[in-house]
mmCIF file of N, CA and C in Angstrom:
data_model
loop_
_atom_site.group_PDB
_atom_site.id
_atom_site.type_symbol
_atom_site.label_atom_id
_atom_site.label_comp_id
_atom_site.label_asym_id
_atom_site.label_seq_id
_atom_site.Cartn_x
_atom_site.Cartn_y
_atom_site.Cartn_z
ATOM 1 N N MET A 13 18.454 -112.506 -79.464
ATOM 2 C CA MET A 13 17.477 -112.303 -80.532
ATOM 3 C C MET A 13 16.353 -113.322 -80.369
ATOM 4 N N PRO A 14 15.100 -112.874 -80.483
ATOM 5 C CA PRO A 14 13.979 -113.812 -80.369
ATOM 6 C C PRO A 14 14.074 -114.920 -81.419
ATOM 7 N N ASP A 15 13.497 -116.081 -81.087
ATOM 8 C CA ASP A 15 13.500 -117.182 -82.042
ATOM 9 C C ASP A 15 12.521 -116.885 -83.178
ATOM 10 N N GLY A 16 12.370 -117.821 -84.081
ATOM 11 C CA GLY A 16 11.512 -117.633 -85.246
ATOM 12 C C GLY A 16 10.052 -117.405 -84.918
ATOM 13 N N GLU A 17 9.623 -117.797 -83.730
ATOM 14 C CA GLU A 17 8.242 -117.613 -83.297
ATOM 15 C C GLU A 17 8.055 -116.348 -82.456
ATOM 16 N N GLY A 18 9.140 -115.612 -82.214
ATOM 17 C CA GLY A 18 9.039 -114.375 -81.447
ATOM 18 C C GLY A 18 9.248 -114.528 -79.953
ATOM 19 N N HIS A 19 9.768 -115.684 -79.516
ATOM 20 C CA HIS A 19 10.042 -115.900 -78.096
ATOM 21 C C HIS A 19 11.441 -115.391 -77.776
ATOM 22 N N PRO A 20 11.573 -114.409 -76.875
ATOM 23 C CA PRO A 20 12.916 -113.968 -76.502
ATOM 24 C C PRO A 20 13.611 -115.029 -75.651
ATOM 25 N N SER A 21 14.942 -115.018 -75.687
ATOM 26 C CA SER A 21 15.697 -115.908 -74.807
ATOM 27 C C SER A 21 15.540 -115.390 -73.376
ATOM 28 N N VAL A 22 15.910 -116.195 -72.406
ATOM 29 C CA VAL A 22 15.795 -115.803 -70.997
ATOM 30 C C VAL A 22 16.535 -114.491 -70.761
ATOM 31 N N GLU A 23 17.723 -114.374 -71.311
ATOM 32 C CA GLU A 23 18.535 -113.172 -71.113
ATOM 33 C C GLU A 23 17.894 -111.934 -71.729
ATOM 34 N N GLU A 24 17.053 -112.113 -72.726
ATOM 35 C CA GLU A 24 16.421 -110.991 -73.415
ATOM 36 C C GLU A 24 15.114 -110.537 -72.762
ATOM 37 N N ILE A 25 14.611 -111.283 -71.805
ATOM 38 C CA ILE A 25 13.371 -110.888 -71.138
ATOM 39 C C ILE A 25 13.678 -109.693 -70.244
ATOM 40 N N GLU A 26 13.022 -108.575 -70.527
ATOM 41 C CA GLU A 26 13.285 -107.326 -69.805
ATOM 42 C C GLU A 26 12.049 -106.896 -69.036
ATOM 43 N N LEU A 27 12.290 -106.197 -67.928
ATOM 44 C CA LEU A 27 11.211 -105.792 -67.043
ATOM 45 C C LEU A 27 10.199 -104.865 -67.720
ATOM 46 N N GLY A 28 10.651 -103.910 -68.516
ATOM 47 C CA GLY A 28 9.734 -102.965 -69.166
ATOM 48 C C GLY A 28 8.671 -103.653 -70.010
ATOM 49 N N PRO A 29 9.077 -104.485 -70.970
ATOM 50 C CA PRO A 29 8.077 -105.187 -71.775
ATOM 51 C C PRO A 29 7.186 -106.128 -70.962
ATOM 52 N N VAL A 30 7.749 -106.763 -69.926
ATOM 53 C CA VAL A 30 6.948 -107.653 -69.083
ATOM 54 C C VAL A 30 5.872 -106.849 -68.359
ATOM 55 N N LEU A 31 6.258 -105.718 -67.761
ATOM 56 C CA LEU A 31 5.274 -104.886 -67.053
ATOM 57 C C LEU A 31 4.257 -104.288 -68.018
ATOM 58 N N SER A 32 4.711 -103.922 -69.205
ATOM 59 C CA SER A 32 3.793 -103.389 -70.218
ATOM 60 C C SER A 32 2.759 -104.447 -70.608
ATOM 61 N N ALA A 33 3.209 -105.687 -70.800
ATOM 62 C CA ALA A 33 2.280 -106.773 -71.137
ATOM 63 C C ALA A 33 1.307 -107.021 -69.995
ATOM 64 N N LEU A 34 1.794 -106.947 -68.757
ATOM 65 C CA LEU A 34 0.941 -107.204 -67.597
ATOM 66 C C LEU A 34 0.038 -106.030 -67.244
ATOM 67 N N ALA A 35 0.253 -104.882 -67.872
ATOM 68 C CA ALA A 35 -0.577 -103.703 -67.578
ATOM 69 C C ALA A 35 -2.017 -103.909 -68.029
ATOM 70 N N ASP A 36 -2.219 -104.758 -69.019
ATOM 71 C CA ASP A 36 -3.565 -105.013 -69.521
ATOM 72 C C ASP A 36 -4.251 -106.071 -68.663
ATOM 73 N N PRO A 37 -5.470 -105.792 -68.168
ATOM 74 C CA PRO A 37 -6.143 -106.756 -67.297
ATOM 75 C C PRO A 37 -6.438 -108.111 -67.954
ATOM 76 N N LEU A 38 -6.713 -108.146 -69.241
ATOM 77 C CA LEU A 38 -6.977 -109.430 -69.899
ATOM 78 C C LEU A 38 -5.703 -110.261 -70.001
ATOM 79 N N ARG A 39 -4.580 -109.608 -70.266
ATOM 80 C CA ARG A 39 -3.319 -110.342 -70.331
ATOM 81 C C ARG A 39 -2.908 -110.824 -68.946
ATOM 82 N N ARG A 40 -3.152 -110.010 -67.893
ATOM 83 C CA ARG A 40 -2.871 -110.464 -66.532
ATOM 84 C C ARG A 40 -3.733 -111.666 -66.197
ATOM 85 N N ARG A 41 -4.966 -111.651 -66.670
ATOM 86 C CA ARG A 41 -5.866 -112.784 -66.432
ATOM 87 C C ARG A 41 -5.302 -114.063 -67.036
ATOM 88 N N VAL A 42 -4.792 -113.984 -68.251
ATOM 89 C CA VAL A 42 -4.195 -115.153 -68.906
ATOM 90 C C VAL A 42 -3.012 -115.653 -68.081
ATOM 91 N N VAL A 43 -2.125 -114.753 -67.681
ATOM 92 C CA VAL A 43 -0.948 -115.151 -66.900
ATOM 93 C C VAL A 43 -1.383 -115.718 -65.555
ATOM 94 N N ARG A 44 -2.365 -115.086 -64.917
ATOM 95 C CA ARG A 44 -2.858 -115.569 -63.616
ATOM 96 C C ARG A 44 -3.421 -116.985 -63.747
ATOM 97 N N GLU A 45 -4.225 -117.218 -64.783
ATOM 98 C CA GLU A 45 -4.806 -118.554 -64.980
ATOM 99 C C GLU A 45 -3.730 -119.595 -65.254
ATOM 100 N N LEU A 46 -2.718 -119.230 -66.029
ATOM 101 C CA LEU A 46 -1.633 -120.173 -66.293
ATOM 102 C C LEU A 46 -0.775 -120.392 -65.046
ATOM 103 N N ALA A 47 -0.638 -119.351 -64.222
ATOM 104 C CA ALA A 47 0.209 -119.451 -63.025
ATOM 105 C C ALA A 47 -0.353 -120.425 -61.999
ATOM 106 N N VAL A 48 -1.663 -120.602 -61.982
ATOM 107 C CA VAL A 48 -2.255 -121.527 -61.008
ATOM 108 C C VAL A 48 -2.382 -122.955 -61.564
ATOM 109 N N GLU A 49 -2.081 -123.124 -62.835
ATOM 110 C CA GLU A 49 -2.061 -124.455 -63.456
ATOM 111 C C GLU A 49 -0.765 -125.167 -63.053
ATOM 112 N N PRO A 50 -0.726 -126.490 -63.152
ATOM 113 C CA PRO A 50 0.527 -127.210 -62.891
ATOM 114 C C PRO A 50 1.621 -126.744 -63.860
ATOM 115 N N ASP A 51 2.853 -126.794 -63.419
ATOM 116 C CA ASP A 51 3.969 -126.378 -64.261
ATOM 117 C C ASP A 51 3.963 -127.164 -65.564
ATOM 118 N N GLY A 52 4.119 -126.477 -66.671
ATOM 119 C CA GLY A 52 4.139 -127.116 -67.980
ATOM 120 C C GLY A 52 2.779 -127.241 -68.635
ATOM 121 N N ALA A 53 1.722 -126.861 -67.920
ATOM 122 C CA ALA A 53 0.375 -126.935 -68.507
ATOM 123 C C ALA A 53 0.284 -126.005 -69.712
ATOM 124 N N ALA A 54 -0.412 -126.462 -70.741
ATOM 125 C CA ALA A 54 -0.606 -125.661 -71.951
ATOM 126 C C ALA A 54 -2.093 -125.625 -72.275
ATOM 127 N N ARG A 55 -2.539 -124.463 -72.689
ATOM 128 C CA ARG A 55 -3.950 -124.295 -73.044
ATOM 129 C C ARG A 55 -4.073 -123.595 -74.386
ATOM 130 N N THR A 56 -5.177 -123.860 -75.072
ATOM 131 C CA THR A 56 -5.431 -123.139 -76.318
ATOM 132 C C THR A 56 -5.806 -121.705 -75.978
ATOM 133 N N CYS A 57 -5.543 -120.822 -76.889
ATOM 134 C CA CYS A 57 -5.862 -119.409 -76.671
ATOM 135 C C CYS A 57 -7.363 -119.214 -76.453
ATOM 136 N N SER A 58 -8.171 -119.975 -77.149
ATOM 137 C CA SER A 58 -9.623 -119.818 -77.027
ATOM 138 C C SER A 58 -10.153 -120.317 -75.685
ATOM 139 N N SER A 59 -9.389 -121.159 -74.985
ATOM 140 C CA SER A 59 -9.861 -121.718 -73.719
ATOM 141 C C SER A 59 -9.977 -120.684 -72.600
ATOM 142 N N PHE A 60 -9.387 -119.518 -72.794
ATOM 143 C CA PHE A 60 -9.440 -118.482 -71.773
ATOM 144 C C PHE A 60 -10.752 -117.695 -71.822
ATOM 145 N N GLY A 61 -11.485 -117.828 -72.915
ATOM 146 C CA GLY A 61 -12.784 -117.164 -73.026
ATOM 147 C C GLY A 61 -12.707 -115.659 -72.913
ATOM 148 N N LEU A 62 -11.696 -115.060 -73.519
ATOM 149 C CA LEU A 62 -11.568 -113.601 -73.445
ATOM 150 C C LEU A 62 -12.718 -112.948 -74.216
ATOM 151 N N PRO A 63 -13.333 -111.905 -73.648
ATOM 152 C CA PRO A 63 -14.501 -111.274 -74.264
ATOM 153 C C PRO A 63 -14.133 -110.255 -75.343
ATOM 154 N N VAL A 64 -13.295 -110.687 -76.292
ATOM 155 C CA VAL A 64 -12.844 -109.801 -77.366
ATOM 156 C C VAL A 64 -12.815 -110.593 -78.670
ATOM 157 N N SER A 65 -12.609 -109.875 -79.787
ATOM 158 C CA SER A 65 -12.574 -110.538 -81.088
ATOM 159 C C SER A 65 -11.340 -111.435 -81.213
ATOM 160 N N LYS A 66 -11.377 -112.326 -82.194
ATOM 161 C CA LYS A 66 -10.251 -113.244 -82.429
ATOM 162 C C LYS A 66 -8.971 -112.453 -82.722
ATOM 163 N N ALA A 67 -9.097 -111.365 -83.482
ATOM 164 C CA ALA A 67 -7.924 -110.544 -83.798
ATOM 165 C C ALA A 67 -7.328 -109.925 -82.535
ATOM 166 N N THR A 68 -8.172 -109.514 -81.613
ATOM 167 C CA THR A 68 -7.691 -108.927 -80.372
ATOM 168 C C THR A 68 -7.051 -109.985 -79.483
ATOM 169 N N VAL A 69 -7.618 -111.191 -79.471
ATOM 170 C CA VAL A 69 -7.005 -112.304 -78.730
ATOM 171 C C VAL A 69 -5.596 -112.550 -79.275
ATOM 172 N N THR A 70 -5.464 -112.572 -80.591
ATOM 173 C CA THR A 70 -4.165 -112.768 -81.229
ATOM 174 C C THR A 70 -3.188 -111.682 -80.783
ATOM 175 N N HIS A 71 -3.653 -110.439 -80.741
ATOM 176 C CA HIS A 71 -2.815 -109.316 -80.308
ATOM 177 C C HIS A 71 -2.334 -109.518 -78.864
ATOM 178 N N HIS A 72 -3.250 -109.901 -77.979
ATOM 179 C CA HIS A 72 -2.890 -110.084 -76.571
ATOM 180 C C HIS A 72 -1.864 -111.199 -76.398
ATOM 181 N N PHE A 73 -2.048 -112.313 -77.081
ATOM 182 C CA PHE A 73 -1.111 -113.420 -76.948
ATOM 183 C C PHE A 73 0.234 -113.087 -77.578
ATOM 184 N N ARG A 74 0.220 -112.299 -78.624
ATOM 185 C CA ARG A 74 1.482 -111.845 -79.224
ATOM 186 C C ARG A 74 2.243 -110.981 -78.226
ATOM 187 N N ALA A 75 1.551 -110.070 -77.548
ATOM 188 C CA ALA A 75 2.204 -109.199 -76.553
ATOM 189 C C ALA A 75 2.812 -110.041 -75.428
ATOM 190 N N LEU A 76 2.084 -111.045 -74.964
ATOM 191 C CA LEU A 76 2.595 -111.915 -73.903
ATOM 192 C C LEU A 76 3.800 -112.725 -74.381
ATOM 193 N N ARG A 77 3.726 -113.227 -75.602
ATOM 194 C CA ARG A 77 4.812 -114.025 -76.175
ATOM 195 C C ARG A 77 6.066 -113.169 -76.367
ATOM 196 N N GLU A 78 5.914 -111.994 -76.954
ATOM 197 C CA GLU A 78 7.064 -111.141 -77.230
ATOM 198 C C GLU A 78 7.695 -110.579 -75.963
ATOM 199 N N ALA A 79 6.912 -110.454 -74.891
ATOM 200 C CA ALA A 79 7.466 -110.016 -73.607
ATOM 201 C C ALA A 79 8.227 -111.143 -72.924
ATOM 202 N N GLY A 80 7.970 -112.383 -73.339
ATOM 203 C CA GLY A 80 8.650 -113.534 -72.754
ATOM 204 C C GLY A 80 7.865 -114.210 -71.654
ATOM 205 N N LEU A 81 6.602 -113.844 -71.490
ATOM 206 C CA LEU A 81 5.789 -114.430 -70.424
ATOM 207 C C LEU A 81 5.235 -115.803 -70.784
ATOM 208 N N ILE A 82 4.937 -116.026 -72.051
ATOM 209 C CA ILE A 82 4.387 -117.314 -72.473
ATOM 210 C C ILE A 82 5.190 -117.866 -73.636
ATOM 211 N N ARG A 83 5.029 -119.163 -73.826
ATOM 212 C CA ARG A 83 5.568 -119.833 -75.005
ATOM 213 C C ARG A 83 4.367 -120.394 -75.756
ATOM 214 N N GLN A 84 4.331 -120.179 -77.066
ATOM 215 C CA GLN A 84 3.240 -120.704 -77.879
ATOM 216 C C GLN A 84 3.785 -121.734 -78.856
ATOM 217 N N VAL A 85 3.013 -122.815 -79.004
ATOM 218 C CA VAL A 85 3.377 -123.897 -79.906
ATOM 219 C C VAL A 85 2.149 -124.232 -80.736
ATOM 220 N N ASP A 86 2.347 -124.370 -82.045
ATOM 221 C CA ASP A 86 1.249 -124.761 -82.929
ATOM 222 C C ASP A 86 0.897 -126.216 -82.700
ATOM 223 N N ARG A 87 -0.397 -126.479 -82.567
ATOM 224 C CA ARG A 87 -0.921 -127.843 -82.431
ATOM 225 C C ARG A 87 -2.096 -127.961 -83.401
ATOM 226 N N GLY A 88 -1.790 -128.433 -84.586
ATOM 227 C CA GLY A 88 -2.845 -128.544 -85.594
ATOM 228 C C GLY A 88 -3.327 -127.170 -86.009
ATOM 229 N N ASN A 89 -4.623 -126.942 -85.863
ATOM 230 C CA ASN A 89 -5.182 -125.655 -86.273
ATOM 231 C C ASN A 89 -5.328 -124.681 -85.100
ATOM 232 N N SER A 90 -4.661 -124.946 -83.993
ATOM 233 C CA SER A 90 -4.714 -124.024 -82.852
ATOM 234 C C SER A 90 -3.309 -123.840 -82.289
ATOM 235 N N ARG A 91 -3.191 -122.884 -81.393
ATOM 236 C CA ARG A 91 -1.917 -122.624 -80.720
ATOM 237 C C ARG A 91 -2.101 -122.872 -79.240
ATOM 238 N N MET A 92 -1.138 -123.547 -78.663
ATOM 239 C CA MET A 92 -1.144 -123.810 -77.233
ATOM 240 C C MET A 92 -0.211 -122.816 -76.559
ATOM 241 N N ALA A 93 -0.660 -122.297 -75.425
ATOM 242 C CA ALA A 93 0.140 -121.328 -74.666
ATOM 243 C C ALA A 93 0.498 -121.926 -73.319
ATOM 244 N N SER A 94 1.753 -121.784 -72.946
ATOM 245 C CA SER A 94 2.197 -122.210 -71.621
ATOM 246 C C SER A 94 3.026 -121.090 -71.007
ATOM 247 N N LEU A 95 2.983 -121.018 -69.703
ATOM 248 C CA LEU A 95 3.702 -119.994 -68.962
ATOM 249 C C LEU A 95 5.186 -120.342 -68.915
ATOM 250 N N ARG A 96 6.030 -119.359 -69.122
ATOM 251 C CA ARG A 96 7.481 -119.565 -69.018
ATOM 252 C C ARG A 96 7.888 -119.346 -67.553
ATOM 253 N N ARG A 97 7.308 -120.148 -66.690
ATOM 254 C CA ARG A 97 7.443 -119.989 -65.240
ATOM 255 C C ARG A 97 8.903 -119.922 -64.780
ATOM 256 N N ALA A 98 9.699 -120.900 -65.151
ATOM 257 C CA ALA A 98 11.092 -120.939 -64.689
ATOM 258 C C ALA A 98 11.878 -119.733 -65.200
ATOM 259 N N ASP A 99 11.632 -119.349 -66.446
ATOM 260 C CA ASP A 99 12.342 -118.207 -67.024
ATOM 261 C C ASP A 99 11.972 -116.903 -66.313
ATOM 262 N N ILE A 100 10.687 -116.723 -66.034
ATOM 263 C CA ILE A 100 10.237 -115.498 -65.352
ATOM 264 C C ILE A 100 10.738 -115.478 -63.917
ATOM 265 N N GLU A 101 10.675 -116.621 -63.244
ATOM 266 C CA GLU A 101 11.181 -116.676 -61.867
ATOM 267 C C GLU A 101 12.682 -116.400 -61.817
ATOM 268 N N GLU A 102 13.403 -116.866 -62.817
ATOM 269 C CA GLU A 102 14.849 -116.608 -62.866
ATOM 270 C C GLU A 102 15.124 -115.118 -63.010
ATOM 271 N N ARG A 103 14.373 -114.471 -63.903
ATOM 272 C CA ARG A 103 14.604 -113.047 -64.179
ATOM 273 C C ARG A 103 13.995 -112.132 -63.118
ATOM 274 N N PHE A 104 12.781 -112.452 -62.663
ATOM 275 C CA PHE A 104 12.042 -111.577 -61.748
ATOM 276 C C PHE A 104 11.396 -112.413 -60.641
ATOM 277 N N PRO A 105 12.193 -112.862 -59.676
ATOM 278 C CA PRO A 105 11.668 -113.732 -58.616
ATOM 279 C C PRO A 105 10.473 -113.107 -57.896
ATOM 280 N N GLY A 106 9.417 -113.900 -57.756
ATOM 281 C CA GLY A 106 8.228 -113.469 -57.028
ATOM 282 C C GLY A 106 7.170 -112.769 -57.860
ATOM 283 N N LEU A 107 7.498 -112.364 -59.079
ATOM 284 C CA LEU A 107 6.531 -111.628 -59.903
ATOM 285 C C LEU A 107 5.283 -112.459 -60.194
ATOM 286 N N LEU A 108 5.454 -113.716 -60.547
ATOM 287 C CA LEU A 108 4.293 -114.555 -60.867
ATOM 288 C C LEU A 108 3.422 -114.788 -59.642
ATOM 289 N N GLY A 109 4.025 -114.873 -58.481
ATOM 290 C CA GLY A 109 3.232 -115.008 -57.241
ATOM 291 C C GLY A 109 2.367 -113.799 -56.999
ATOM 292 N N ILE A 110 2.877 -112.629 -57.300
ATOM 293 C CA ILE A 110 2.092 -111.398 -57.151
ATOM 294 C C ILE A 110 0.913 -111.392 -58.120
ATOM 295 N N VAL A 111 1.193 -111.759 -59.365
ATOM 296 C CA VAL A 111 0.127 -111.792 -60.381
ATOM 297 C C VAL A 111 -0.910 -112.851 -60.013
ATOM 298 N N ALA A 112 -0.462 -114.024 -59.589
ATOM 299 C CA ALA A 112 -1.388 -115.105 -59.239
ATOM 300 C C ALA A 112 -2.262 -114.736 -58.032
ATOM 301 N N ALA A 113 -1.729 -113.922 -57.129
ATOM 302 C CA ALA A 113 -2.472 -113.560 -55.917
ATOM 303 C C ALA A 113 -3.449 -112.408 -56.137
ATOM 304 N N GLU A 114 -3.377 -111.749 -57.301
ATOM 305 C CA GLU A 114 -4.272 -110.624 -57.565
ATOM 306 C C GLU A 114 -5.727 -111.070 -57.547
ATOM 307 N N SER A 115 -6.552 -110.260 -56.954
ATOM 308 C CA SER A 115 -7.988 -110.585 -56.907
ATOM 309 C C SER A 115 -8.552 -110.593 -58.326
ATOM 310 N N GLN A 116 -9.494 -111.464 -58.575
ATOM 311 C CA GLN A 116 -10.090 -111.632 -59.905
ATOM 312 C C GLN A 116 -11.429 -110.936 -60.013
ATOM 313 N N GLU A 117 -11.490 -109.702 -59.680
ATOM 314 C CA GLU A 117 -12.743 -108.930 -59.649
ATOM 315 C C GLU A 117 -13.485 -108.968 -60.937
#
């Protein structure tokens, strides 16, 4: 069962929701940018500069969080997002490398 913030446990991360979350190019961009950061790096949601409304940004990060791709932590009046690299590699080895290698057209 996901925790109080909507993060699934490692065992609950399933391929269908992960692929569904990655189907959106803006969400892939977020994962790609986090994948090239040092392990454990956290960024605010606004730091990605997504060209959509604040409500849509919230929707995208919720989809990533509920799929198990990112972990979000409240920091004052913003939320920090970090990639669940070890968890994703455990469940789907090589997936993050594929996403990170995608061209950024």
